[in-house]
């Protein structure tokens, strides 16, 4: 781990993470700890990664899901997967590999499902409903297998409820963004017609 351009430490990352606990450092991946005081900005990609720009012009990436899991566990450590998935798989590496494959399947499925938005003959309600069903069929089993939800009726229902709420919120935000864009386009068209 580089502290400056010339300083190297011979510690394991988890040992360094323990030493830096309760300071302005946070582990963002299996191989990186960053100083939050040196962060210039964050950028979220559609693929689920966070690009972190640091003050020394360095750019690094973290994964949204692993950061979310770590925040939910809440003990200040970085967890690339849930503890339940590690127990199920027998070790952390196997759990990370499985979660990576599942996330790849999920991303590919979401990308493939996005062609629904190109079907101009379908109404927005039909596109939204079919897209929701497809992403639900992809997301919920992946979340169950990856142990992102409790394996109980209450866990499945609460995860599904959160998923539905997030889907609706994102859909509404996108809907109103497009309504504003269409309003602006109509204003431009009406302005040109009046000339």
Tab-separated table of N, CA and C in Angstrom, residues 35-134:
chain	number	residue	atom	x	y	z
A	35	UNK	N	-8.296	7.673	1.457
A	35	UNK	CA	-8.460	8.739	2.444
A	35	UNK	C	-9.582	9.649	1.952
A	36	UNK	N	-10.687	9.689	2.672
A	36	UNK	CA	-11.839	10.489	2.245
A	36	UNK	C	-11.508	11.972	2.156
A	37	UNK	N	-10.490	12.430	2.900
A	37	UNK	CA	-10.089	13.835	2.841
A	37	UNK	C	-9.414	14.167	1.512
A	38	UNK	N	-8.993	13.156	0.766
A	38	UNK	CA	-8.305	13.362	-0.514
A	38	UNK	C	-9.224	13.136	-1.713
A	39	UNK	N	-10.502	12.885	-1.468
A	39	UNK	CA	-11.450	12.626	-2.549
A	39	UNK	C	-11.917	13.939	-3.160
A	40	UNK	N	-11.789	14.053	-4.499
A	40	UNK	CA	-12.293	15.222	-5.217
A	40	UNK	C	-13.736	15.023	-5.641
A	41	UNK	N	-14.100	13.769	-5.926
A	41	UNK	CA	-15.470	13.530	-6.363
A	41	UNK	C	-15.742	12.062	-6.622
A	42	UNK	N	-17.034	11.758	-6.732
A	42	UNK	CA	-17.506	10.406	-7.023
A	42	UNK	C	-18.348	10.460	-8.289
A	43	UNK	N	-18.341	9.372	-9.048
A	43	UNK	CA	-19.199	9.261	-10.213
A	43	UNK	C	-19.719	7.835	-10.261
A	44	UNK	N	-21.025	7.667	-10.364
A	44	UNK	CA	-21.647	6.351	-10.391
A	44	UNK	C	-21.901	5.944	-11.830
A	45	UNK	N	-21.431	4.764	-12.208
A	45	UNK	CA	-21.661	4.279	-13.565
A	45	UNK	C	-22.894	3.391	-13.590
A	46	UNK	N	-23.440	3.178	-14.777
A	46	UNK	CA	-24.603	2.317	-14.939
A	46	UNK	C	-24.246	0.868	-14.617
A	47	UNK	N	-22.970	0.508	-14.746
A	47	UNK	CA	-22.535	-0.867	-14.505
A	47	UNK	C	-22.421	-1.191	-13.021
A	48	UNK	N	-22.641	-0.214	-12.160
A	48	UNK	CA	-22.616	-0.480	-10.734
A	48	UNK	C	-21.282	-0.209	-10.070
A	49	UNK	N	-20.434	0.524	-10.721
A	49	UNK	CA	-19.162	0.879	-10.111
A	49	UNK	C	-19.166	2.349	-9.737
A	50	UNK	N	-18.366	2.677	-8.742
A	50	UNK	CA	-18.194	4.070	-8.338
A	50	UNK	C	-16.779	4.472	-8.723
A	51	UNK	N	-16.662	5.519	-9.518
A	51	UNK	CA	-15.362	6.069	-9.866
A	51	UNK	C	-15.033	7.127	-8.826
A	52	UNK	N	-13.872	6.979	-8.189
A	52	UNK	CA	-13.451	7.917	-7.150
A	52	UNK	C	-12.255	8.694	-7.679
A	53	UNK	N	-12.387	10.010	-7.788
A	53	UNK	CA	-11.284	10.869	-8.218
A	53	UNK	C	-10.626	11.446	-6.972
A	54	UNK	N	-9.306	11.264	-6.887
A	54	UNK	CA	-8.562	11.743	-5.725
A	54	UNK	C	-7.810	13.024	-6.072
A	55	UNK	N	-7.406	13.768	-5.047
A	55	UNK	CA	-6.771	15.075	-5.249
A	55	UNK	C	-5.429	14.985	-5.966
A	56	UNK	N	-4.773	13.825	-5.960
A	56	UNK	CA	-3.500	13.687	-6.677
A	56	UNK	C	-3.707	13.197	-8.112
A	57	UNK	N	-4.923	13.375	-8.629
A	57	UNK	CA	-5.316	13.003	-9.988
A	57	UNK	C	-5.424	11.497	-10.194
A	58	UNK	N	-5.377	10.716	-9.132
A	58	UNK	CA	-5.567	9.271	-9.217
A	58	UNK	C	-7.058	8.986	-9.312
A	59	UNK	N	-7.397	7.959	-10.073
A	59	UNK	CA	-8.784	7.520	-10.186
A	59	UNK	C	-8.838	6.063	-9.760
A	60	UNK	N	-9.813	5.714	-8.954
A	60	UNK	CA	-9.967	4.333	-8.515
A	60	UNK	C	-11.445	3.971	-8.599
A	61	UNK	N	-11.743	2.690	-8.514
A	61	UNK	CA	-13.114	2.220	-8.662
A	61	UNK	C	-13.510	1.321	-7.507
A	62	UNK	N	-14.719	1.444	-7.063
A	62	UNK	CA	-15.281	0.563	-6.052
A	62	UNK	C	-16.613	0.046	-6.567
A	63	UNK	N	-17.105	-0.986	-5.984
A	63	UNK	CA	-18.367	-1.555	-6.430
A	63	UNK	C	-19.484	-1.157	-5.492
A	64	UNK	N	-20.565	-0.691	-6.055
A	64	UNK	CA	-21.695	-0.191	-5.280
A	64	UNK	C	-22.237	-1.265	-4.349
A	65	UNK	N	-22.414	-2.469	-4.857
A	65	UNK	CA	-23.024	-3.523	-4.055
A	65	UNK	C	-22.169	-3.844	-2.839
A	66	UNK	N	-20.863	-3.965	-3.037
A	66	UNK	CA	-19.999	-4.310	-1.907
A	66	UNK	C	-19.935	-3.177	-0.884
A	67	UNK	N	-19.975	-1.946	-1.350
A	67	UNK	CA	-20.011	-0.825	-0.405
A	67	UNK	C	-21.319	-0.827	0.376
A	68	UNK	N	-22.416	-1.126	-0.320
A	68	UNK	CA	-23.720	-1.172	0.334
A	68	UNK	C	-23.759	-2.285	1.379
A	69	UNK	N	-23.243	-3.468	1.034
A	69	UNK	CA	-23.200	-4.580	1.985
A	69	UNK	C	-22.405	-4.171	3.220
A	70	UNK	N	-21.254	-3.538	2.996
A	70	UNK	CA	-20.391	-3.133	4.110
A	70	UNK	C	-21.081	-2.121	5.011
A	71	UNK	N	-21.790	-1.165	4.416
A	71	UNK	CA	-22.519	-0.169	5.206
A	71	UNK	C	-23.631	-0.841	6.006
A	72	UNK	N	-24.327	-1.788	5.396
A	72	UNK	CA	-25.419	-2.475	6.099
A	72	UNK	C	-24.915	-3.297	7.275
A	73	UNK	N	-23.765	-3.955	7.126
A	73	UNK	CA	-23.205	-4.709	8.247
A	73	UNK	C	-22.816	-3.747	9.354
A	74	UNK	N	-22.242	-2.591	8.981
A	74	UNK	CA	-22.082	-1.465	9.888
A	74	UNK	C	-21.012	-1.540	10.957
A	75	UNK	N	-20.004	-2.386	10.786
A	75	UNK	CA	-18.959	-2.407	11.807
A	75	UNK	C	-17.684	-1.698	11.364
A	76	UNK	N	-17.761	-0.962	10.242
A	76	UNK	CA	-16.626	-0.188	9.771
A	76	UNK	C	-15.659	-0.953	8.888
A	77	UNK	N	-15.908	-2.221	8.651
A	77	UNK	CA	-15.030	-3.031	7.793
A	77	UNK	C	-15.639	-3.166	6.404
A	78	UNK	N	-14.793	-3.552	5.451
A	78	UNK	CA	-15.237	-3.765	4.076
A	78	UNK	C	-15.554	-5.244	3.883
A	79	UNK	N	-16.731	-5.535	3.363
A	79	UNK	CA	-17.146	-6.908	3.071
A	79	UNK	C	-17.490	-7.002	1.590
A	80	UNK	N	-16.715	-7.763	0.826
A	80	UNK	CA	-17.027	-7.880	-0.602
A	80	UNK	C	-18.298	-8.674	-0.858
A	81	UNK	N	-18.718	-9.487	0.097
A	81	UNK	CA	-19.949	-10.279	0.016
A	81	UNK	C	-20.542	-10.372	1.422
A	82	UNK	N	-21.770	-10.874	1.495
A	82	UNK	CA	-22.379	-11.038	2.815
A	82	UNK	C	-21.708	-12.193	3.558
A	83	UNK	N	-21.753	-12.115	4.866
A	83	UNK	CA	-21.171	-13.173	5.691
A	83	UNK	C	-21.894	-14.499	5.466
A	84	UNK	N	-23.193	-14.442	5.208
A	84	UNK	CA	-23.975	-15.658	4.947
A	84	UNK	C	-23.509	-16.353	3.677
A	85	UNK	N	-23.163	-15.563	2.645
A	85	UNK	CA	-22.684	-16.171	1.397
A	85	UNK	C	-21.317	-16.822	1.598
A	86	UNK	N	-20.471	-16.199	2.417
A	86	UNK	CA	-19.169	-16.809	2.725
A	86	UNK	C	-19.395	-18.146	3.431
A	87	UNK	N	-20.310	-18.180	4.394
A	87	UNK	CA	-20.613	-19.430	5.097
A	87	UNK	C	-21.153	-20.483	4.130
A	88	UNK	N	-22.049	-20.077	3.238
A	88	UNK	CA	-22.631	-21.010	2.274
A	88	UNK	C	-21.581	-21.575	1.332
A	89	UNK	N	-20.685	-20.704	0.846
A	89	UNK	CA	-19.687	-21.118	-0.146
A	89	UNK	C	-18.448	-21.756	0.494
A	90	UNK	N	-18.263	-21.572	1.784
A	90	UNK	CA	-17.136	-22.187	2.456
A	90	UNK	C	-15.914	-21.307	2.588
A	91	UNK	N	-15.776	-20.293	1.719
A	91	UNK	CA	-14.658	-19.354	1.846
A	91	UNK	C	-14.994	-18.072	1.089
A	92	UNK	N	-14.248	-17.014	1.395
A	92	UNK	CA	-14.529	-15.698	0.823
A	92	UNK	C	-14.299	-15.653	-0.682
A	93	UNK	N	-13.226	-16.295	-1.163
A	93	UNK	CA	-12.923	-16.262	-2.592
A	93	UNK	C	-14.039	-16.884	-3.411
A	94	UNK	N	-14.518	-18.049	-3.012
A	94	UNK	CA	-15.616	-18.697	-3.745
A	94	UNK	C	-16.871	-17.830	-3.722
A	95	UNK	N	-17.122	-17.195	-2.577
A	95	UNK	CA	-18.290	-16.320	-2.467
A	95	UNK	C	-18.165	-15.113	-3.388
A	96	UNK	N	-16.973	-14.509	-3.455
A	96	UNK	CA	-16.753	-13.357	-4.337
A	96	UNK	C	-16.907	-13.775	-5.797
A	97	UNK	N	-16.375	-14.926	-6.160
A	97	UNK	CA	-16.498	-15.412	-7.545
A	97	UNK	C	-17.967	-15.619	-7.898
A	98	UNK	N	-18.724	-16.279	-7.017
A	98	UNK	CA	-20.148	-16.498	-7.279
A	98	UNK	C	-20.888	-15.181	-7.412
A	99	UNK	N	-20.652	-14.246	-6.491
A	99	UNK	CA	-21.343	-12.958	-6.562
A	99	UNK	C	-20.971	-12.203	-7.837
A	100	UNK	N	-19.717	-12.282	-8.260
A	100	UNK	CA	-19.285	-11.614	-9.492
A	100	UNK	C	-20.012	-12.195	-10.698
A	101	UNK	N	-20.120	-13.519	-10.756
A	101	UNK	CA	-20.837	-14.178	-11.857
A	101	UNK	C	-22.309	-13.778	-11.834
A	102	UNK	N	-22.916	-13.797	-10.642
A	102	UNK	CA	-24.328	-13.415	-10.519
A	102	UNK	C	-24.555	-11.964	-10.939
A	103	UNK	N	-23.643	-11.069	-10.550
A	103	UNK	CA	-23.771	-9.664	-10.947
A	103	UNK	C	-23.610	-9.511	-12.459
A	104	UNK	N	-22.729	-10.308	-13.063
A	104	UNK	CA	-22.573	-10.289	-14.520
A	104	UNK	C	-23.848	-10.741	-15.209
A	105	UNK	N	-24.462	-11.800	-14.699
A	105	UNK	CA	-25.736	-12.282	-15.251
A	105	UNK	C	-26.809	-11.211	-15.105
A	106	UNK	N	-26.852	-10.600	-13.937
A	106	UNK	CA	-27.839	-9.556	-13.685
A	106	UNK	C	-27.636	-8.366	-14.632
A	107	UNK	N	-26.399	-7.917	-14.771
A	107	UNK	CA	-26.112	-6.798	-15.674
A	107	UNK	C	-26.461	-7.113	-17.112
A	108	UNK	N	-26.103	-8.321	-17.561
A	108	UNK	CA	-26.423	-8.725	-18.941
A	108	UNK	C	-27.932	-8.809	-19.136
A	109	UNK	N	-28.633	-9.328	-18.134
A	109	UNK	CA	-30.086	-9.426	-18.227
A	109	UNK	C	-30.754	-8.069	-18.268
A	110	UNK	N	-30.286	-7.144	-17.427
A	110	UNK	CA	-30.847	-5.795	-17.429
A	110	UNK	C	-30.581	-5.114	-18.762
A	111	UNK	N	-29.376	-5.289	-19.289
A	111	UNK	CA	-29.032	-4.676	-20.577
A	111	UNK	C	-29.886	-5.252	-21.693
A	112	UNK	N	-30.056	-6.572	-21.697
A	112	UNK	CA	-30.871	-7.208	-22.732
A	112	UNK	C	-32.336	-6.761	-22.626
A	113	UNK	N	-32.824	-6.622	-21.406
A	113	UNK	CA	-34.213	-6.205	-21.209
A	113	UNK	C	-34.448	-4.771	-21.660
A	114	UNK	N	-33.398	-3.976	-21.721
A	114	UNK	CA	-33.572	-2.565	-22.089
A	114	UNK	C	-34.029	-2.386	-23.535
A	115	UNK	N	-33.953	-3.428	-24.367
A	115	UNK	CA	-34.449	-3.303	-25.743
A	115	UNK	C	-35.956	-3.068	-25.762
A	116	UNK	N	-36.612	-3.387	-24.666
A	116	UNK	CA	-38.063	-3.161	-24.578
A	116	UNK	C	-38.395	-1.689	-24.808
A	117	UNK	N	-37.501	-0.799	-24.367
A	117	UNK	CA	-37.764	0.634	-24.512
A	117	UNK	C	-37.694	1.078	-25.968
A	118	UNK	N	-37.199	0.223	-26.854
A	118	UNK	CA	-37.120	0.552	-28.281
A	118	UNK	C	-38.369	0.132	-29.043
A	119	UNK	N	-39.292	-0.566	-28.405
A	119	UNK	CA	-40.505	-1.042	-29.062
A	119	UNK	C	-41.539	0.076	-29.090
A	120	UNK	N	-41.500	0.861	-30.148
A	120	UNK	CA	-42.370	2.035	-30.253
A	120	UNK	C	-43.850	1.678	-30.348
A	121	UNK	N	-44.159	0.451	-30.774
A	121	UNK	CA	-45.565	0.069	-30.916
A	121	UNK	C	-46.204	-0.242	-29.555
A	122	UNK	N	-45.385	-0.420	-28.497
A	122	UNK	CA	-45.916	-0.687	-27.172
A	122	UNK	C	-46.125	0.618	-26.417
A	123	UNK	N	-47.138	0.639	-25.585
A	123	UNK	CA	-47.372	1.811	-24.733
A	123	UNK	C	-46.309	1.857	-23.633
A	124	UNK	N	-46.152	3.024	-23.028
A	124	UNK	CA	-45.201	3.168	-21.938
A	124	UNK	C	-45.575	2.250	-20.772
A	125	UNK	N	-46.851	2.104	-20.509
A	125	UNK	CA	-47.303	1.228	-19.425
A	125	UNK	C	-46.928	-0.227	-19.715
A	126	UNK	N	-47.117	-0.669	-20.942
A	126	UNK	CA	-46.768	-2.044	-21.314
A	126	UNK	C	-45.261	-2.250	-21.249
A	127	UNK	N	-44.478	-1.301	-21.768
A	127	UNK	CA	-43.019	-1.402	-21.711
A	127	UNK	C	-42.554	-1.486	-20.260
A	128	UNK	N	-43.095	-0.608	-19.418
A	128	UNK	CA	-42.693	-0.565	-18.014
A	128	UNK	C	-43.049	-1.857	-17.291
A	129	UNK	N	-44.255	-2.362	-17.522
A	129	UNK	CA	-44.705	-3.594	-16.870
A	129	UNK	C	-43.871	-4.801	-17.272
A	130	UNK	N	-43.627	-4.954	-18.568
A	130	UNK	CA	-42.835	-6.090	-19.054
A	130	UNK	C	-41.395	-5.971	-18.569
A	131	UNK	N	-40.828	-4.765	-18.622
A	131	UNK	CA	-39.463	-4.559	-18.148
A	131	UNK	C	-39.369	-4.902	-16.659
A	132	UNK	N	-40.343	-4.436	-15.884
A	132	UNK	CA	-40.345	-4.737	-14.450
A	132	UNK	C	-40.390	-6.241	-14.201
A	133	UNK	N	-41.235	-6.947	-14.935
A	133	UNK	CA	-41.320	-8.402	-14.753
A	133	UNK	C	-39.993	-9.080	-15.084
A	134	UNK	N	-39.360	-8.663	-16.183
A	134	UNK	CA	-38.090	-9.273	-16.580
A	134	UNK	C	-37.005	-9.013	-15.543
